[in-house]
Amino acid sequence: EDQVTQSPEALRLQEGESSSLNCSYTVSGLRGLFWYRQDPGKGPEFLFTLYSAGEEKEKERLKATLTKKESFLHITAPKPEDSATYLCAVQGVETSGSRLTFGEGTQLTVNP
Amino acid sequence: KAGVTQTPRYLIKTRGQQVTLSCSPISGHRSVSWYQQTPGQGLQFLFEYFSETQRNKGNFPGRFSGRQFSNSRSEMNVSTLELGDSALYLCASSLLSGVKETQYFGPGTRLLVL
């Protein structure tokens, strides 16, 4: 069974204070790891997909990296508008269809 | 290109009633998945439909059911509502199923059961 654990549960940063969010996963074989951003009362917004260890992707102030056991979402010089819940999800090779297994998320607050 | 749309956005029901939620995927997408999101359980997979066939099912009771139409639009139904069914129900679509495809989520339907 695929499992995802995210840490920390909540993170408060000052504007400009860089940090990283962690996503540890257990799958028999990884088909893909996904990062989403979710604002209160809205659906998750797609950020990145990573497929193999060593892969990195960037978008504005965000950079996602992947190892064989975990993924990191690095936030460089965050702004208040980066405040949201960040969700990590995996698809294992033994998962049929498009089913995603999600972690509980990290609630990020960036203070001005 | 229009995103995933869900209707209604908000719904209030009482225990014992049934409810039907609708999802229109991104144009051209053939896979539709449904998830339930609650503060205590996070995002939990309900089921996936691809080409009008249920492809995968999560660990939910039989009161939760769904279907997909020939235009890829999907509906989910919850019968005999319980207080614990209060949640945000999210629909996600992808082009295909079972391959390296990204799922895109709709805004969700907020269901409150009284």
Short mmCIF file of C-alpha atoms in Angstrom, two decimals:
data_model
loop_
_atom_site.label_atom_id
_atom_site.label_comp_id
_atom_site.label_asym_id
_atom_site.label_seq_id
_atom_site.Cartn_x
_atom_site.Cartn_y
_atom_site.Cartn_z
CA GLU A 1 0.00 0.00 0.00
CA ASP A 2 1.30 3.44 -0.96
CA GLN A 3 1.96 5.80 1.94
CA VAL A 4 2.86 9.51 2.14
CA THR A 5 3.97 11.51 5.18
CA GLN A 6 4.47 15.26 5.05
CA SER A 7 6.33 17.43 7.52
CA PRO A 8 6.02 19.79 9.17
CA GLU A 9 2.24 19.94 9.57
CA ALA A 10 2.42 23.73 9.76
CA LEU A 11 5.14 26.25 9.05
CA ARG A 12 5.28 29.98 9.69
CA LEU A 13 7.85 32.06 7.81
CA GLN A 14 8.68 35.70 7.56
CA GLU A 15 8.62 37.18 4.08
CA GLY A 16 11.97 36.43 2.45
CA GLU A 17 12.82 33.57 4.84
CA SER A 18 13.58 30.50 2.71
CA SER A 19 12.67 26.99 3.87
CA SER A 20 11.81 23.46 2.72
CA LEU A 21 8.81 21.17 3.04
CA ASN A 22 9.32 17.41 3.23
CA CYS A 23 7.36 14.55 1.69
CA SER A 24 8.41 11.00 2.61
CA TYR A 25 6.83 8.20 0.63
CA THR A 26 6.61 4.42 0.53
CA VAL A 27 5.67 2.70 -2.72
CA SER A 28 6.63 -0.60 -4.30
CA GLY A 29 7.76 1.36 -7.34
CA LEU A 30 7.20 5.02 -8.12
CA ARG A 31 5.23 5.98 -11.19
CA GLY A 32 5.03 9.65 -10.25
CA LEU A 33 5.17 12.12 -7.36
CA PHE A 34 2.96 15.18 -7.50
CA TRP A 35 2.94 18.51 -5.67
CA TYR A 36 -0.21 20.58 -5.39
CA ARG A 37 -1.05 23.88 -3.73
CA GLN A 38 -4.45 24.33 -2.10
CA ASP A 39 -5.98 27.61 -0.97
CA PRO A 40 -8.82 27.57 1.60
CA GLY A 41 -12.13 26.49 0.08
CA LYS A 42 -10.59 25.70 -3.31
CA GLY A 43 -9.46 22.62 -5.18
CA PRO A 44 -5.78 21.64 -5.34
CA GLU A 45 -3.77 23.48 -7.98
CA PHE A 46 -1.13 21.45 -9.81
CA LEU A 47 2.49 22.51 -9.30
CA PHE A 48 4.94 19.74 -10.30
CA THR A 49 5.27 16.12 -11.32
CA LEU A 50 8.52 14.22 -10.65
CA TYR A 51 9.15 10.76 -12.04
CA SER A 52 12.64 9.60 -11.07
CA ALA A 53 15.24 10.15 -8.35
CA GLY A 54 17.49 13.10 -9.05
CA GLU A 55 14.85 15.00 -10.98
CA GLU A 56 14.29 18.68 -10.16
CA LYS A 57 11.67 21.17 -11.33
CA GLU A 58 11.31 24.90 -10.70
CA LYS A 59 8.54 27.43 -10.92
CA GLU A 60 9.05 30.98 -9.71
CA ARG A 61 10.08 30.74 -6.03
CA LEU A 62 9.41 26.99 -5.81
CA LYS A 63 11.75 24.11 -6.55
CA ALA A 64 10.84 20.44 -6.15
CA THR A 65 13.43 17.67 -5.82
CA LEU A 66 13.12 13.90 -5.61
CA THR A 67 15.13 11.08 -4.04
CA LYS A 68 14.24 7.39 -3.76
CA LYS A 69 12.52 7.94 -0.42
CA GLU A 70 11.45 11.57 -0.25
CA SER A 71 10.75 14.81 -2.05
CA PHE A 72 11.43 18.36 -0.97
CA LEU A 73 9.64 21.53 -1.93
CA HIS A 74 12.06 24.40 -1.49
CA ILE A 75 10.60 27.88 -1.17
CA THR A 76 13.05 30.70 -1.83
CA ALA A 77 12.33 34.20 -0.51
CA PRO A 78 8.62 33.49 0.00
CA LYS A 79 5.95 36.16 -0.23
CA PRO A 80 2.62 36.36 1.65
CA GLU A 81 0.82 35.13 -1.47
CA ASP A 82 2.68 31.82 -1.13
CA SER A 83 0.59 31.11 1.97
CA ALA A 84 -1.40 27.94 1.30
CA THR A 85 -1.51 24.22 2.08
CA TYR A 86 0.99 22.23 0.02
CA LEU A 87 0.00 18.67 -0.77
CA CYS A 88 2.22 15.81 -1.90
CA ALA A 89 0.79 12.73 -3.64
CA VAL A 90 2.20 9.55 -5.19
CA GLN A 91 1.21 6.98 -7.78
CA GLY A 92 2.82 3.57 -7.41
CA VAL A 93 3.46 1.20 -10.30
CA GLU A 94 1.12 -1.33 -8.69
CA THR A 95 -1.69 1.22 -8.53
CA SER A 96 -4.26 0.68 -11.21
CA GLY A 97 -5.57 3.67 -13.04
CA SER A 98 -4.86 7.22 -11.96
CA ARG A 99 -5.38 6.85 -8.21
CA LEU A 100 -3.35 9.26 -6.09
CA THR A 101 -2.37 8.71 -2.46
CA PHE A 102 -2.04 12.03 -0.65
CA GLY A 103 -0.20 13.17 2.44
CA GLU A 104 -1.92 15.33 5.06
CA GLY A 105 -0.30 18.48 3.72
CA THR A 106 1.85 21.29 5.12
CA GLN A 107 0.04 24.50 5.96
CA LEU A 108 2.40 27.36 5.11
CA THR A 109 1.89 30.89 6.42
CA VAL A 110 4.16 33.70 5.22
CA ASN A 111 3.97 36.87 7.27
CA PRO A 112 4.79 40.27 5.72
CA LYS B 1 -9.03 25.89 -22.18
CA ALA B 2 -11.70 25.65 -19.48
CA GLY B 3 -10.78 23.79 -16.31
CA VAL B 4 -12.65 21.13 -14.40
CA THR B 5 -16.08 22.32 -13.31
CA GLN B 6 -18.19 20.96 -10.48
CA THR B 7 -21.80 21.62 -9.58
CA PRO B 8 -23.25 22.52 -7.24
CA ARG B 9 -20.54 24.33 -5.28
CA TYR B 10 -22.37 24.13 -1.97
CA LEU B 11 -25.03 21.79 -0.69
CA ILE B 12 -26.86 21.31 2.60
CA LYS B 13 -28.70 18.04 3.21
CA THR B 14 -30.16 16.20 6.19
CA ARG B 15 -29.32 12.72 7.39
CA GLY B 16 -30.95 9.97 5.39
CA GLN B 17 -31.27 12.00 2.20
CA GLN B 18 -29.33 11.29 -0.96
CA VAL B 19 -27.26 13.64 -3.08
CA THR B 20 -25.86 13.76 -6.61
CA LEU B 21 -22.78 15.75 -7.52
CA SER B 22 -21.67 16.55 -11.05
CA CYS B 23 -18.26 16.97 -12.65
CA SER B 24 -17.32 18.13 -16.15
CA PRO B 25 -13.68 17.32 -16.99
CA ILE B 26 -11.29 19.37 -19.07
CA SER B 27 -12.18 19.05 -22.74
CA GLY B 28 -10.60 15.92 -24.20
CA HIS B 29 -9.91 14.31 -20.84
CA ARG B 30 -11.36 10.84 -20.49
CA SER B 31 -10.45 9.91 -16.93
CA VAL B 32 -12.38 11.33 -13.99
CA SER B 33 -11.48 10.59 -10.37
CA TRP B 34 -13.37 11.57 -7.23
CA TYR B 35 -11.87 12.34 -3.82
CA GLN B 36 -13.29 13.18 -0.42
CA GLN B 37 -11.46 15.75 1.69
CA THR B 38 -12.06 16.13 5.43
CA PRO B 39 -9.94 17.82 8.12
CA GLY B 40 -9.28 14.54 9.89
CA GLN B 41 -8.67 12.19 6.95
CA GLY B 42 -7.22 14.47 4.31
CA LEU B 43 -7.81 13.59 0.66
CA GLN B 44 -9.19 10.08 0.22
CA PHE B 45 -9.72 8.41 -3.16
CA LEU B 46 -13.31 7.39 -3.90
CA PHE B 47 -13.28 6.01 -7.46
CA GLU B 48 -12.11 6.59 -11.00
CA TYR B 49 -14.01 6.33 -14.26
CA PHE B 50 -12.46 5.96 -17.69
CA SER B 51 -14.43 5.55 -20.89
CA GLU B 52 -17.65 5.05 -18.90
CA THR B 53 -16.17 2.18 -16.87
CA GLN B 54 -15.17 2.23 -13.22
CA ARG B 55 -11.43 1.71 -13.27
CA ASN B 56 -10.61 1.75 -9.57
CA LYS B 57 -12.43 2.05 -6.27
CA GLY B 58 -11.32 3.27 -2.86
CA ASN B 59 -12.32 1.97 0.54
CA PHE B 60 -15.74 3.58 0.91
CA PRO B 61 -19.12 1.95 1.63
CA GLY B 62 -21.52 1.04 -1.15
CA ARG B 63 -23.57 4.17 -0.38
CA PHE B 64 -21.03 5.99 -2.53
CA SER B 65 -21.46 5.34 -6.23
CA GLY B 66 -20.69 7.02 -9.49
CA ARG B 67 -21.01 6.88 -13.22
CA GLN B 68 -19.56 8.43 -16.33
CA PHE B 69 -21.34 9.46 -19.48
CA SER B 70 -20.21 9.18 -23.09
CA ASN B 71 -19.09 12.84 -23.06
CA SER B 72 -16.82 12.02 -20.06
CA ARG B 73 -18.95 14.02 -17.62
CA SER B 74 -19.28 12.19 -14.34
CA GLU B 75 -21.67 12.09 -11.43
CA MET B 76 -21.29 10.69 -7.96
CA ASN B 77 -24.15 9.76 -5.71
CA VAL B 78 -24.28 9.32 -1.96
CA SER B 79 -27.35 7.61 -0.57
CA THR B 80 -28.61 7.57 3.01
CA LEU B 81 -26.42 10.48 4.05
CA GLU B 82 -24.66 10.39 7.41
CA LEU B 83 -23.21 13.28 9.42
CA GLY B 84 -19.71 11.98 8.65
CA ASP B 85 -20.28 12.48 4.93
CA SER B 86 -19.86 16.23 5.42
CA ALA B 87 -16.79 17.05 3.36
CA LEU B 88 -15.35 18.74 0.32
CA TYR B 89 -15.85 16.45 -2.68
CA LEU B 90 -13.25 16.96 -5.36
CA CYS B 91 -13.24 15.81 -8.92
CA ALA B 92 -10.04 15.48 -10.95
CA SER B 93 -9.54 14.76 -14.64
CA SER B 94 -6.67 13.52 -16.76
CA LEU B 95 -6.24 12.77 -20.43
CA LEU B 96 -5.74 9.05 -19.98
CA SER B 97 -5.70 6.53 -17.14
CA GLY B 98 -2.91 4.50 -15.62
CA VAL B 99 -0.01 6.27 -17.29
CA LYS B 100 2.15 9.23 -16.38
CA GLU B 101 -0.66 11.72 -16.51
CA THR B 102 -1.22 14.73 -14.29
CA GLN B 103 -4.62 15.08 -12.67
CA TYR B 104 -6.24 18.51 -12.59
CA PHE B 105 -8.75 19.27 -9.87
CA GLY B 106 -12.00 21.17 -9.88
CA PRO B 107 -13.07 23.65 -7.19
CA GLY B 108 -15.01 21.03 -5.28
CA THR B 109 -18.51 20.67 -3.88
CA ARG B 110 -18.85 21.49 -0.20
CA LEU B 111 -21.46 19.12 1.32
CA LEU B 112 -22.87 19.75 4.77
CA VAL B 113 -25.06 17.05 6.31
CA LEU B 114 -27.25 18.14 9.22
#
